[in-house]
Backbone as a printed PyTorch tensor [residue, N CA C, xyz], in Angstrom:
tensor([[[ 30.8650,  77.9050, 111.0610],
         [ 31.7130,  76.7140, 110.8980],
         [ 32.4670,  76.4800, 112.2050]],

        [[ 32.4720,  75.2200, 112.6280],
         [ 33.1280,  74.8990, 113.8780],
         [ 34.6420,  75.0230, 113.7320]],

        [[ 35.3540,  75.4130, 114.8020],
         [ 36.8180,  75.5610, 114.7380],
         [ 37.5420,  74.3540, 114.2160]],

        [[ 37.1980,  73.0750, 114.5820],
         [ 37.9340,  71.9280, 114.0220],
         [ 37.8020,  71.8470, 112.5170]],

        [[ 36.6220,  72.1540, 111.9860],
         [ 36.4300,  72.1260, 110.5450],
         [ 37.3010,  73.1740, 109.8560]],

        [[ 37.4020,  74.3560, 110.4450],
         [ 38.2530,  75.4120, 109.8730],
         [ 39.7120,  74.9660, 109.8050]],

        [[ 40.1530,  74.2860, 110.8680],
         [ 41.5370,  73.8330, 110.8850],
         [ 41.7850,  72.8050, 109.7950]],

        [[ 40.8080,  71.8810, 109.5740],
         [ 40.9760,  70.8590, 108.5490],
         [ 41.0500,  71.4810, 107.1480]],

        [[ 40.1880,  72.4930, 106.8910],
         [ 40.2050,  73.1650, 105.5890],
         [ 41.5130,  73.9180, 105.3660]],

        [[ 42.0130,  74.5240, 106.4340],
         [ 43.2770,  75.2670, 106.3150],
         [ 44.4260,  74.3190, 105.9950]],

        [[ 44.4400,  73.1400, 106.6230],
         [ 45.5010,  72.1770, 106.3590],
         [ 45.4320,  71.6410, 104.9360]],

        [[ 44.2000,  71.4550, 104.4150],
         [ 44.0450,  70.9820, 103.0500],
         [ 44.4940,  72.0250, 102.0300]],

        [[ 44.3470,  73.3050, 102.3470],
         [ 44.7030,  74.3780, 101.4120],
         [ 46.1910,  74.6600, 101.3750]],

        [[ 46.9260,  74.2780, 102.4190],
         [ 48.3510,  74.6310, 102.5000],
         [ 49.1820,  74.0610, 101.3650]],

        [[ 49.0400,  72.7790, 100.9410],
         [ 49.8580,  72.2780,  99.8160],
         [ 49.6110,  73.0330,  98.5280]],

        [[ 48.3350,  73.4000,  98.2910],
         [ 48.0270,  74.1470,  97.0660],
         [ 48.6890,  75.5080,  97.0770]],

        [[ 48.6460,  76.1810,  98.2150],
         [ 49.2930,  77.4930,  98.3160],
         [ 50.7970,  77.3660,  98.1420]],

        [[ 51.3700,  76.3170,  98.7300],
         [ 52.8180,  76.1200,  98.6050],
         [ 53.2040,  75.8870,  97.1570]],

        [[ 52.3790,  75.1040,  96.4340],
         [ 52.6850,  74.8370,  95.0350],
         [ 52.6390,  76.1000,  94.2030]],

        [[ 51.7140,  77.0010,  94.5360],
         [ 51.5930,  78.2420,  93.7750],
         [ 52.7550,  79.1860,  94.0250]],

        [[ 53.4120,  79.0770,  95.1730],
         [ 54.4510,  80.0360,  95.5290],
         [ 55.8560,  79.5760,  95.1570]],

        [[ 55.9700,  78.3580,  94.6490],
         [ 57.3070,  77.8540,  94.3080],
         [ 57.7990,  78.5460,  93.0430]],

        [[ 59.0130,  79.1480,  93.1030],
         [ 59.6270,  79.8100,  91.9560],
         [ 60.6300,  78.8750,  91.2950]],

        [[ 60.8950,  79.0680,  89.9990],
         [ 61.9000,  78.2300,  89.3330],
         [ 63.2590,  78.3940,  90.0070]],

        [[ 63.9630,  77.3210,  90.1640],
         [ 65.2830,  77.3730,  90.7940],
         [ 66.3610,  77.2900,  89.7150]],

        [[ 67.4220,  78.0770,  89.8990],
         [ 68.5280,  78.1070,  88.9540],
         [ 69.8140,  77.8020,  89.6970]],

        [[ 70.6780,  77.0430,  89.0670],
         [ 71.9760,  76.7590,  89.6610],
         [ 72.8430,  78.0080,  89.6120]],

        [[ 73.5090,  78.3030,  90.7100],
         [ 74.4020,  79.4590,  90.7670],
         [ 75.6790,  79.1530,  89.9920]],

        [[ 76.0380,  80.0510,  89.1250],
         [ 77.2620,  79.9050,  88.3340],
         [ 78.3020,  80.8770,  88.8810]],

        [[ 79.3860,  80.3490,  89.3850],
         [ 80.4640,  81.1830,  89.9310],
         [ 81.2390,  81.8250,  88.7850]],

        [[ 81.3160,  83.1630,  88.7530],
         [ 82.0880,  83.8070,  87.6740],
         [ 83.5640,  83.4360,  87.7720]],

        [[ 84.1770,  83.2640,  86.6300],
         [ 85.6220,  83.0720,  86.5810],
         [ 86.2770,  84.4450,  86.5330]],

        [[ 87.3280,  84.6220,  87.2880],
         [ 87.9750,  85.9260,  87.4030],
         [ 89.4220,  85.8270,  86.9200]],

        [[ 89.8090,  86.8350,  86.1540],
         [ 91.1380,  86.8620,  85.5460],
         [ 91.8470,  88.1600,  85.9220]],

        [[ 93.1300,  88.0970,  86.2480],
         [ 93.8720,  89.3240,  86.5650],
         [ 94.2270,  90.0930,  85.2920]],

        [[ 94.1020,  91.3910,  85.3630],
         [ 94.6150,  92.2670,  84.3020],
         [ 95.9630,  92.7660,  84.8050]],

        [[ 97.0140,  92.0530,  84.4620],
         [ 98.3250,  92.3250,  85.0590],
         [ 99.4510,  91.9170,  84.1320]],

        [[ 99.5700,  92.5480,  82.9600],
         [100.6920,  92.2030,  82.0760],
         [102.0210,  92.5710,  82.7210]],

        [[103.0100,  91.7590,  82.4590],
         [104.3330,  91.9750,  83.0350],
         [105.2460,  92.6440,  82.0090]],

        [[106.0100,  93.6220,  82.4690],
         [106.9650,  94.2910,  81.5980],
         [108.1260,  93.3540,  81.3080]],

        [[108.5080,  93.2740,  80.0470],
         [109.6370,  92.4520,  79.6280],
         [110.8230,  93.3540,  79.2760]],

        [[112.0110,  92.8050,  79.3340],
         [113.1870,  93.5700,  78.9360],
         [113.8650,  94.2490,  80.1080]],

        [[115.0350,  94.7810,  79.8240],
         [115.8490,  95.4290,  80.8410],
         [115.3980,  96.8690,  81.0770]],

        [[115.6540,  97.3320,  82.2970],
         [115.3710,  98.7370,  82.6170],
         [116.3810,  99.6300,  81.9120]],

        [[115.9550, 100.8480,  81.6520],
         [116.8470, 101.8170,  81.0030],
         [118.0340, 102.1200,  81.9040]],

        [[119.1800, 102.3740,  81.2970],
         [120.3760, 102.7340,  82.0530],
         [120.6260, 104.2300,  81.9030]],

        [[121.4570, 104.7550,  82.7630],
         [121.7420, 106.1830,  82.7060],
         [120.9930, 106.9290,  83.7960]],

        [[121.3510, 108.1870,  84.0040],
         [120.7340, 108.9650,  85.0920],
         [119.2600, 109.2500,  84.8130]],

        [[118.4440, 109.0490,  85.8430],
         [117.0310, 109.4220,  85.7910],
         [116.8210, 110.5150,  86.8260]],

        [[116.4490, 111.6840,  86.3780],
         [116.4320, 112.8470,  87.2740],
         [115.0390, 113.2280,  87.7680]],

        [[114.0060, 112.8970,  87.0190],
         [112.6940, 113.4680,  87.3180],
         [111.7910, 112.4820,  88.0660]],

        [[110.9060, 113.0790,  88.8830],
         [109.8890, 112.3260,  89.6220],
         [108.5740, 112.4450,  88.8600]],

        [[107.9370, 111.3040,  88.6190],
         [106.6850, 111.2620,  87.8660],
         [105.5390, 110.8860,  88.7920]],

        [[104.5030, 111.7050,  88.7990],
         [103.2790, 111.4070,  89.5330],
         [102.2670, 110.8070,  88.5440]],

        [[101.7800, 109.6040,  88.8440],
         [100.7590, 108.9580,  88.0230],
         [ 99.4230, 109.0990,  88.7430]],

        [[ 98.5490, 109.8890,  88.1860],
         [ 97.2390, 110.1010,  88.7930],
         [ 96.2970, 108.9360,  88.4860]],

        [[ 95.1400, 108.9280,  89.1530],
         [ 94.1610, 107.8720,  88.9590],
         [ 93.7580, 107.7840,  87.4940]],

        [[ 93.7190, 106.5700,  86.9740],
         [ 93.3200, 106.3690,  85.5880],
         [ 91.7950, 106.4110,  85.4950]],

        [[ 91.2940, 107.1670,  84.5510],
         [ 89.8610, 107.2380,  84.3240],
         [ 89.4160, 106.0910,  83.4200]],

        [[ 88.1390, 105.7980,  83.4720],
         [ 87.5480, 104.7760,  82.6060],
         [ 86.6380, 105.4630,  81.6030]],

        [[ 86.8780, 105.2430,  80.3300],
         [ 85.9920, 105.7710,  79.2960],
         [ 84.6230, 105.1040,  79.4250]],

        [[ 83.5790, 105.7140,  78.8760],
         [ 82.2550, 105.0890,  78.9440],
         [ 82.2750, 103.6480,  78.4410]],

        [[ 81.7010, 102.7630,  79.2360],
         [ 81.6890, 101.3500,  78.8900],
         [ 82.8310, 100.5600,  79.4850]],

        [[ 83.8290, 101.2530,  80.0350],
         [ 85.0000, 100.5720,  80.5830],
         [ 84.8980, 100.3480,  82.0870]],

        [[ 83.7260, 100.6370,  82.6750],
         [ 83.5740, 100.4830,  84.1180],
         [ 83.3010,  99.0320,  84.5210]],

        [[ 82.7460,  98.2500,  83.6130],
         [ 82.3300,  96.8890,  83.9470],
         [ 83.5200,  95.9410,  84.0250]],

        [[ 83.4200,  94.9650,  84.9240],
         [ 84.4780,  93.9620,  85.0510],
         [ 84.3680,  92.8530,  84.0090]],

        [[ 83.2240,  92.6660,  83.4090],
         [ 83.0260,  91.5710,  82.4780],
         [ 83.9440,  91.6600,  81.2750]],

        [[ 84.4410,  90.5100,  80.8000],
         [ 85.2810,  90.4970,  79.6030],
         [ 84.4500,  90.9460,  78.4070]],

        [[ 85.0110,  91.8520,  77.6330],
         [ 84.2860,  92.4620,  76.5200],
         [ 84.8360,  91.9270,  75.2020]],

        [[ 83.9330,  91.5970,  74.2830],
         [ 84.3540,  91.1230,  72.9740],
         [ 83.4590,  91.7080,  71.8940]],

        [[ 83.9910,  91.7130,  70.6720],
         [ 83.2300,  92.1360,  69.4970],
         [ 82.9740,  90.9200,  68.6260]],

        [[ 81.7030,  90.6760,  68.3340],
         [ 81.3540,  89.5680,  67.4490],
         [ 81.7280,  89.9140,  66.0110]],

        [[ 81.8300,  88.9100,  65.1330],
         [ 82.1520,  89.1860,  63.7220],
         [ 81.1790,  90.1420,  63.0420]],

        [[ 79.9140,  90.2070,  63.5180],
         [ 78.9550,  91.1260,  62.9070],
         [ 79.0510,  92.5490,  63.4590]],

        [[ 80.0090,  92.7710,  64.3610],
         [ 80.2360,  94.1110,  64.8910],
         [ 79.4990,  94.4230,  66.1680]],

        [[ 78.6270,  93.5340,  66.6350],
         [ 77.9300,  93.7740,  67.8930],
         [ 78.8320,  93.4090,  69.0680]],

        [[ 78.5610,  94.0230,  70.1920],
         [ 79.4160,  93.8650,  71.3690],
         [ 78.8030,  92.8770,  72.3430]],

        [[ 79.6480,  92.0910,  72.9780],
         [ 79.2100,  91.1160,  73.9820],
         [ 79.9670,  91.3570,  75.2780]],

        [[ 79.2570,  91.2510,  76.3920],
         [ 79.8540,  91.4010,  77.7130],
         [ 79.5840,  90.1200,  78.4880]],

        [[ 80.6410,  89.4560,  78.9150],
         [ 80.5130,  88.1650,  79.6020],
         [ 80.3620,  88.4160,  81.1050]],

        [[ 79.1970,  88.0410,  81.6390],
         [ 78.9440,  88.2440,  83.0680],
         [ 79.4730,  87.0890,  83.9110]],

        [[ 79.9370,  86.0300,  83.2740],
         [ 80.4560,  84.8830,  84.0070],
         [ 81.9660,  84.7360,  83.8530]],

        [[ 82.5870,  85.7160,  83.2090],
         [ 84.0480,  85.7840,  83.1120],
         [ 84.4120,  87.2460,  83.2530]],

        [[ 85.1480,  87.5930,  84.2810],
         [ 85.3870,  88.9960,  84.5740],
         [ 86.7960,  89.2150,  85.1100]],

        [[ 87.2080,  90.4850,  85.0860],
         [ 88.4840,  90.8730,  85.6740],
         [ 88.3590,  90.8740,  87.1910]],

        [[ 89.4750,  90.6840,  87.8740],
         [ 89.4520,  90.6550,  89.3350],
         [ 89.2140,  92.0400,  89.9330]],

        [[ 89.4070,  93.0830,  89.1380],
         [ 89.1630,  94.4630,  89.5770],
         [ 88.6400,  95.2410,  88.3760]],

        [[ 87.9830,  96.3810,  88.5930],
         [ 87.5810,  97.2050,  87.4580],
         [ 88.7810,  97.4790,  86.5510]],

        [[ 88.6190,  97.3790,  85.2350],
         [ 89.7820,  97.4270,  84.3290],
         [ 90.6510,  98.6750,  84.4810]],

        [[ 90.0550,  99.8550,  84.6160],
         [ 90.8680, 101.0720,  84.7350],
         [ 91.6620, 101.0770,  86.0340]],

        [[ 91.0490, 100.5770,  87.0960],
         [ 91.7420, 100.5100,  88.3850],
         [ 92.9430,  99.5710,  88.3000]],

        [[ 92.7400,  98.4130,  87.6810],
         [ 93.8380,  97.4590,  87.5310],
         [ 94.9090,  98.0010,  86.5940]],

        [[ 94.4930,  98.6310,  85.4930],
         [ 95.4530,  99.1550,  84.5180],
         [ 96.2970, 100.2780,  85.1150]],

        [[ 95.7150, 101.0590,  86.0010],
         [ 96.4920, 102.1340,  86.6500],
         [ 97.6170, 101.5670,  87.5030]],

        [[ 97.3060, 100.5140,  88.2630],
         [ 98.3430,  99.8830,  89.0840],
         [ 99.4370,  99.2900,  88.2030]],

        [[ 99.0410,  98.6800,  87.0930],
         [100.0110,  98.1200,  86.1520],
         [100.8690,  99.2280,  85.5540]],

        [[100.2460, 100.3490,  85.1850],
         [100.9730, 101.4720,  84.5880],
         [102.0260, 102.0170,  85.5490]],

        [[101.6480, 102.1880,  86.8000],
         [102.6030, 102.7330,  87.7790],
         [103.7770, 101.7740,  87.9730]],

        [[103.4720, 100.4930,  88.1090],
         [104.5460,  99.5120,  88.2870],
         [105.4180,  99.4240,  87.0390]],

        [[104.7820,  99.4440,  85.8750],
         [105.5020,  99.3450,  84.6030],
         [106.5170, 100.4770,  84.4740]],

        [[106.0870, 101.7040,  84.7460],
         [106.9860, 102.8550,  84.6010],
         [108.0580, 102.8790,  85.6860]],

        [[107.7320, 102.3930,  86.8830],
         [108.7430, 102.2980,  87.9370],
         [109.8320, 101.3100,  87.5440]],

        [[109.4310, 100.1890,  86.9110],
         [110.4090,  99.1840,  86.4990],
         [111.1960,  99.5970,  85.2600]],

        [[110.7160, 100.6160,  84.5610],
         [111.4010, 101.0320,  83.3310],
         [112.7510, 101.6890,  83.5990]],

        [[112.9200, 102.2500,  84.8070],
         [114.1640, 102.9320,  85.1410],
         [114.3210, 104.2930,  84.5000]],

        [[113.2500, 104.8170,  83.8960],
         [113.3480, 106.0970,  83.1820],
         [113.0960, 107.2970,  84.0830]],

        [[112.6220, 107.0500,  85.3060],
         [112.3630, 108.1350,  86.2520],
         [113.0150, 107.7990,  87.5840]],

        [[113.4090, 108.8410,  88.3070],
         [114.0250, 108.6080,  89.6100],
         [113.0220, 108.0370,  90.6020]],

        [[111.7380, 108.3630,  90.4220],
         [110.6660, 107.8030,  91.2450],
         [109.3510, 107.9400,  90.4930]],

        [[108.4830, 106.9630,  90.6960],
         [107.1250, 107.0090,  90.1570],
         [106.1860, 106.9100,  91.3550]],

        [[105.4060, 107.9610,  91.5890],
         [104.6150, 108.0580,  92.8150],
         [103.1250, 108.1360,  92.4950]],

        [[102.3160, 107.9430,  93.5410],
         [100.8660, 108.0080,  93.4180],
         [100.3520, 109.2830,  94.0770]],

        [[ 99.1200, 109.6100,  93.7840],
         [ 98.4820, 110.7640,  94.4110],
         [ 98.4920, 110.6040,  95.9230]],

        [[ 98.8450, 111.6650,  96.6280],
         [ 98.9270, 111.6210,  98.0830],
         [100.3530, 111.5600,  98.6000]],

        [[101.3130, 111.3160,  97.7060],
         [102.7140, 111.2890,  98.1300],
         [103.1640, 112.6860,  98.5380]],

        [[104.0680, 112.7580,  99.4990],
         [104.6180, 114.0460,  99.9450],
         [105.7600, 114.5300,  99.0580]],

        [[106.1940, 113.6860,  98.1400],
         [107.2670, 114.0900,  97.2290],
         [106.6940, 115.0310,  96.1730]],

        [[107.3850, 116.1140,  95.9180],
         [106.9470, 117.0510,  94.8840],
         [107.3420, 116.5110,  93.5100]],

        [[106.3910, 116.2610,  92.6100],
         [106.7350, 115.6970,  91.3100],
         [107.2230, 116.7640,  90.3330]],

        [[108.0320, 116.3290,  89.3940],
         [108.4260, 117.2010,  88.2840],
         [107.4260, 117.1060,  87.1350]],

        [[106.8780, 115.9020,  86.9510],
         [105.9450, 115.6340,  85.8590],
         [104.7220, 114.9090,  86.4080]],

        [[103.5930, 115.1300,  85.7470],
         [102.3330, 114.4860,  86.1420],
         [101.7500, 113.7980,  84.9150]],

        [[101.3420, 112.5430,  85.0940],
         [100.7320, 111.7840,  84.0000],
         [ 99.2700, 111.5220,  84.3350]],

        [[ 98.3940, 111.9960,  83.4530],
         [ 96.9710, 111.6890,  83.5520],
         [ 96.6150, 110.7480,  82.4090]],

        [[ 95.7620, 109.7610,  82.6850],
         [ 95.4830, 108.7560,  81.6570],
         [ 94.0360, 108.2940,  81.7320]],

        [[ 93.6200, 107.6620,  80.6400],
         [ 92.2700, 107.1040,  80.5560],
         [ 92.3340, 105.8000,  79.7750]],

        [[ 91.6440, 104.7870,  80.2720],
         [ 91.5120, 103.5240,  79.5440],
         [ 90.3370, 103.6840,  78.5830]],

        [[ 90.6240, 103.7110,  77.2930],
         [ 89.5950, 103.9930,  76.2990],
         [ 88.9950, 102.7390,  75.6780]],

        [[ 89.7450, 101.6410,  75.6750],
         [ 89.1980, 100.3940,  75.1270],
         [ 89.9780,  99.2040,  75.6680]],

        [[ 89.2870,  98.0830,  75.7700],
         [ 89.8980,  96.8160,  76.1480],
         [ 88.9380,  95.7350,  75.6540]],

        [[ 89.2520,  95.1380,  74.5180],
         [ 88.2760,  94.2860,  73.8540],
         [ 88.9780,  93.2010,  73.0290]],

        [[ 88.2970,  92.0810,  72.9010],
         [ 88.7550,  91.0100,  72.0050],
         [ 87.8680,  91.0500,  70.7630]],

        [[ 88.4510,  91.3940,  69.6370],
         [ 87.7070,  91.5080,  68.3860],
         [ 87.7250,  90.1410,  67.6920]],

        [[ 86.5920,  89.4620,  67.6990],
         [ 86.5150,  88.1180,  67.1260],
         [ 86.3840,  88.1380,  65.6160]],

        [[ 86.1200,  89.3190,  65.0450],
         [ 86.0780,  89.4530,  63.6000],
         [ 87.4700,  89.5240,  63.0020]],

        [[ 88.3120,  90.3890,  63.5790],
         [ 89.6910,  90.5390,  63.1000],
         [ 90.6480,  89.5800,  63.7940]],

        [[ 90.1500,  88.8890,  64.8380],
         [ 90.9700,  87.9690,  65.6490],
         [ 92.1560,  88.7130,  66.2540]],

        [[ 91.8430,  89.9000,  66.7910],
         [ 92.8430,  90.7190,  67.4670],
         [ 92.2670,  91.2150,  68.7900]],

        [[ 93.1020,  91.2150,  69.8220],
         [ 92.7520,  91.8940,  71.0670],
         [ 93.3100,  93.3050,  70.9970]],

        [[ 92.5520,  94.2760,  71.5320],
         [ 92.9830,  95.6650,  71.4560],
         [ 92.8410,  96.3370,  72.8190]],

        [[ 93.7730,  97.2390,  73.0880],
         [ 93.7150,  98.0670,  74.2960],
         [ 94.0410,  99.4960,  73.9000]],

        [[ 93.2450, 100.4330,  74.3740],
         [ 93.4590, 101.8410,  74.0410],
         [ 93.6970, 102.6780,  75.2870]],

        [[ 94.6460, 103.5940,  75.1900],
         [ 94.9590, 104.5210,  76.2760],
         [ 95.0470, 105.9320,  75.7120]],

        [[ 94.5690, 106.8940,  76.4750],
         [ 94.8930, 108.2840,  76.1810],
         [ 95.6790, 108.8130,  77.3800]],

        [[ 96.6460, 109.6590,  77.1190],
         [ 97.5280, 110.1380,  78.1910],
         [ 97.8880, 111.5940,  77.9600]],

        [[ 98.0060, 112.3170,  79.0650],
         [ 98.4130, 113.7170,  79.0450],
         [ 99.5810, 113.8600,  80.0210]],

        [[100.6750, 114.4380,  79.5510],
         [101.8420, 114.6860,  80.3940],
         [101.9010, 116.1690,  80.7220]],

        [[101.9970, 116.4500,  82.0250],
         [102.0390, 117.8270,  82.5130],
         [103.3440, 118.0650,  83.2490]],

        [[103.8080, 119.3280,  83.2300],
         [105.0230, 119.7060,  83.9540],
         [104.6510, 120.6290,  85.1070]],

        [[105.1920, 120.3210,  86.2930],
         [105.0080, 121.1720,  87.4670],
         [106.2600, 122.0290,  87.6220]],

        [[106.0870, 123.3320,  87.5420],
         [107.2520, 124.2120,  87.6190],
         [106.8280, 125.5590,  88.1960]],

        [[107.4860, 125.9450,  89.3020],
         [107.2140, 127.2470,  89.9040],
         [105.7640, 127.4450,  90.2880]],

        [[105.1330, 126.3760,  90.7450],
         [103.7340, 126.4760,  91.1300],
         [102.7700, 126.4890,  89.9620]],

        [[103.2830, 126.3620,  88.7440],
         [102.4500, 126.3590,  87.5430],
         [102.4230, 124.9660,  86.9270]],

        [[101.3090, 124.6500,  86.2890],
         [101.1630, 123.3800,  85.5770],
         [101.0740, 123.6700,  84.0880]],

        [[101.9580, 123.0390,  83.3210],
         [102.0070, 123.2710,  81.8800],
         [101.8060, 121.9560,  81.1280]],

        [[101.0870, 122.0340,  80.0140],
         [100.9130, 120.8650,  79.1650],
         [102.2040, 120.5950,  78.4050]],

        [[102.6650, 119.3530,  78.4640],
         [103.8720, 118.9600,  77.7440],
         [103.5050, 118.2270,  76.4590]],

        [[102.7830, 117.1190,  76.5780],
         [102.3760, 116.3370,  75.4100],
         [101.0670, 115.6170,  75.6960]],

        [[100.4050, 115.2250,  74.6370],
         [ 99.1840, 114.4290,  74.7360],
         [ 99.2490, 113.3150,  73.6960]],

        [[ 98.8230, 112.1030,  74.0960],
         [ 98.9090, 110.9610,  73.1920],
         [ 97.6150, 110.1580,  73.2180]],

        [[ 97.3360, 109.5130,  72.1160],
         [ 96.2910, 108.4950,  72.0210],
         [ 96.9600, 107.2390,  71.4870]],

        [[ 96.9290, 106.1710,  72.2500],
         [ 97.7280, 104.9850,  71.9600],
         [ 96.8490, 103.7530,  71.8190]],

        [[ 97.2160, 102.8790,  70.9040],
         [ 96.5140, 101.6180,  70.6970],
         [ 97.5170, 100.4690,  70.7520]],

        [[ 97.2060,  99.4810,  71.5580],
         [ 97.9940,  98.2530,  71.5850],
         [ 97.1670,  97.1070,  71.0400]],

        [[ 97.8240,  96.1190,  70.4830],
         [ 97.1010,  94.9760,  69.9220],
         [ 97.8940,  93.6950,  70.1410]],

        [[ 97.1880,  92.5870,  70.0480],
         [ 97.8170,  91.2690,  70.1720],
         [ 96.9450,  90.2820,  69.4160]],

        [[ 97.5600,  89.2980,  68.7450],
         [ 96.7590,  88.3420,  67.9550],
         [ 96.0240,  87.3540,  68.8470]],

        [[ 94.8330,  86.9620,  68.3930],
         [ 94.0950,  85.8570,  68.9820],
         [ 94.2400,  84.6460,  68.0540]],

        [[ 93.8540,  83.4910,  68.5420],
         [ 93.9050,  82.2920,  67.7000],
         [ 93.1010,  82.5250,  66.4240]],

        [[ 93.6300,  82.1410,  65.2540],
         [ 92.9960,  82.4980,  63.9880],
         [ 91.6740,  81.8070,  63.7120]],

        [[ 91.3940,  80.7090,  64.3890],
         [ 90.1740,  79.9620,  64.0880],
         [ 89.5710,  79.4040,  65.3730]],

        [[ 88.2740,  79.0990,  65.2840],
         [ 87.6000,  78.3940,  66.3630],
         [ 87.0740,  79.3040,  67.4480]],

        [[ 86.2500,  78.7250,  68.2830],
         [ 85.7020,  79.4530,  69.4330],
         [ 86.7710,  79.5900,  70.4990]],

        [[ 86.8420,  80.7750,  71.0950],
         [ 87.9010,  81.0510,  72.0640],
         [ 87.3470,  81.0170,  73.4820]],

        [[ 88.0050,  80.2820,  74.3850],
         [ 87.5690,  80.3050,  75.7860],
         [ 87.9260,  81.6360,  76.4320]],

        [[ 87.3160,  81.8880,  77.5810],
         [ 87.5590,  83.1450,  78.2840],
         [ 89.0360,  83.3220,  78.6240]],

        [[ 89.7210,  82.2270,  78.9200],
         [ 91.1470,  82.3210,  79.2510],
         [ 91.9460,  82.9130,  78.0890]],

        [[ 91.6030,  82.5130,  76.8670],
         [ 92.3120,  83.0290,  75.6940],
         [ 91.9980,  84.4970,  75.4630]],

        [[ 90.7530,  84.9040,  75.7100],
         [ 90.3890,  86.3150,  75.5520],
         [ 91.1400,  87.1770,  76.5620]],

        [[ 91.1760,  86.7300,  77.8240],
         [ 91.8790,  87.4870,  78.8640],
         [ 93.3700,  87.5740,  78.5670]],

        [[ 93.9500,  86.4820,  78.1100],
         [ 95.3770,  86.4830,  77.7740],
         [ 95.6610,  87.4570,  76.6350]],

        [[ 94.8060,  87.4700,  75.6250],
         [ 94.9990,  88.3930,  74.5080],
         [ 94.8880,  89.8410,  74.9290]],

        [[ 93.9170,  90.1490,  75.7720],
         [ 93.7440,  91.5380,  76.2110],
         [ 94.8840,  91.9860,  77.1220]],

        [[ 95.4230,  91.0680,  77.9210],
         [ 96.6140,  91.3920,  78.7070],
         [ 97.7790,  91.7480,  77.7960]],

        [[ 97.9600,  90.9620,  76.7300],
         [ 99.0540,  91.2330,  75.7940],
         [ 98.8390,  92.5460,  75.0490]],

        [[ 97.5920,  92.8600,  74.7100],
         [ 97.3000,  94.1260,  74.0300],
         [ 97.5850,  95.3140,  74.9430]],

        [[ 97.2410,  95.1880,  76.2270],
         [ 97.5430,  96.2650,  77.1700],
         [ 99.0520,  96.4290,  77.3300]],

        [[ 99.7860,  95.3360,  77.3570],
         [101.2450,  95.4160,  77.4350],
         [101.8050,  96.1710,  76.2350]],

        [[101.2400,  95.9330,  75.0550],
         [101.6810,  96.6250,  73.8410],
         [101.4220,  98.1220,  73.9400]],

        [[100.2640,  98.5010,  74.4700],
         [ 99.9460,  99.9260,  74.6410],
         [100.8550, 100.5770,  75.6740]],

        [[101.1400,  99.8780,  76.7640],
         [102.0170, 100.4260,  77.8000],
         [103.4470, 100.5860,  77.2910]],

        [[103.9070,  99.6450,  76.4790],
         [105.2520,  99.7590,  75.9030],
         [105.3360, 100.9870,  74.9960]],

        [[104.2660, 101.2520,  74.2420],
         [104.2480, 102.4370,  73.3860],
         [104.2640, 103.7110,  74.2130]],

        [[103.5280, 103.7290,  75.3300],
         [103.5220, 104.9060,  76.1960],
         [104.8890, 105.1070,  76.8390]],

        [[105.5070, 104.0250,  77.3010],
         [106.8440, 104.1370,  77.8800],
         [107.8280, 104.7380,  76.8740]],

        [[107.7440, 104.2940,  75.6330],
         [108.6430, 104.8240,  74.6060],
         [108.4580, 106.3190,  74.4290]],

        [[107.2420, 106.7840,  74.4580],
         [106.9820, 108.2210,  74.2710],
         [107.4020, 109.0370,  75.4770]],

        [[107.3480, 108.4150,  76.6650],
         [107.7630, 109.1210,  77.8760],
         [109.2720, 109.1220,  78.0720]],

        [[109.9850, 108.2740,  77.3420],
         [111.4030, 108.0680,  77.6020],
         [112.2180, 109.3540,  77.4810]],

        [[111.8410, 110.2530,  76.6100],
         [112.6250, 111.4770,  76.4190],
         [112.4230, 112.4960,  77.5550]],

        [[111.4600, 112.2420,  78.4260],
         [111.1590, 113.2130,  79.4850],
         [111.6600, 112.7780,  80.8550]],

        [[112.2600, 111.6020,  80.9570],
         [112.7450, 111.1370,  82.2480],
         [114.0280, 111.7870,  82.6810]]])
């Protein structure tokens, strides 16, 4: 076959090849991001606060690593929204909230993070065990487990251990937008943190 003929055949085949290689196109959907940052309400405790509290990194229970907003359908199955998510991994955000919450409580002379040069009197270890909007019960729930340790004479002693649940109501009827789910879960986490603060109050 002469070279000009080969070139003509190649040019005729190009549109067919291009048509075969075209993949379906999808519009990119930008995820909506919501802060997990409930604010502490009420006045700080009054009176002398003597102890320094170290708040260690909060762990994430299995399933709590994802940023997507989590909900429970009325039939009990779980849904994870990939287009509505927290601005940070939930346990990471909740740890920052916990440290700020306890610092604002006024129950400790200082609330510090790992790496501080201050020697703590007490150490708080915690885990985010649940953060979900239950569409069956129309309640948002947040779960925390916490262990309080005492540092004394180079020894670490267990003081108390707690498992805490916070809740907040969702709208009683209708489909809920992501904004309402995030707001409910923020309120549920605030409820759990308030319960933890109450239990820690006797140790400050």
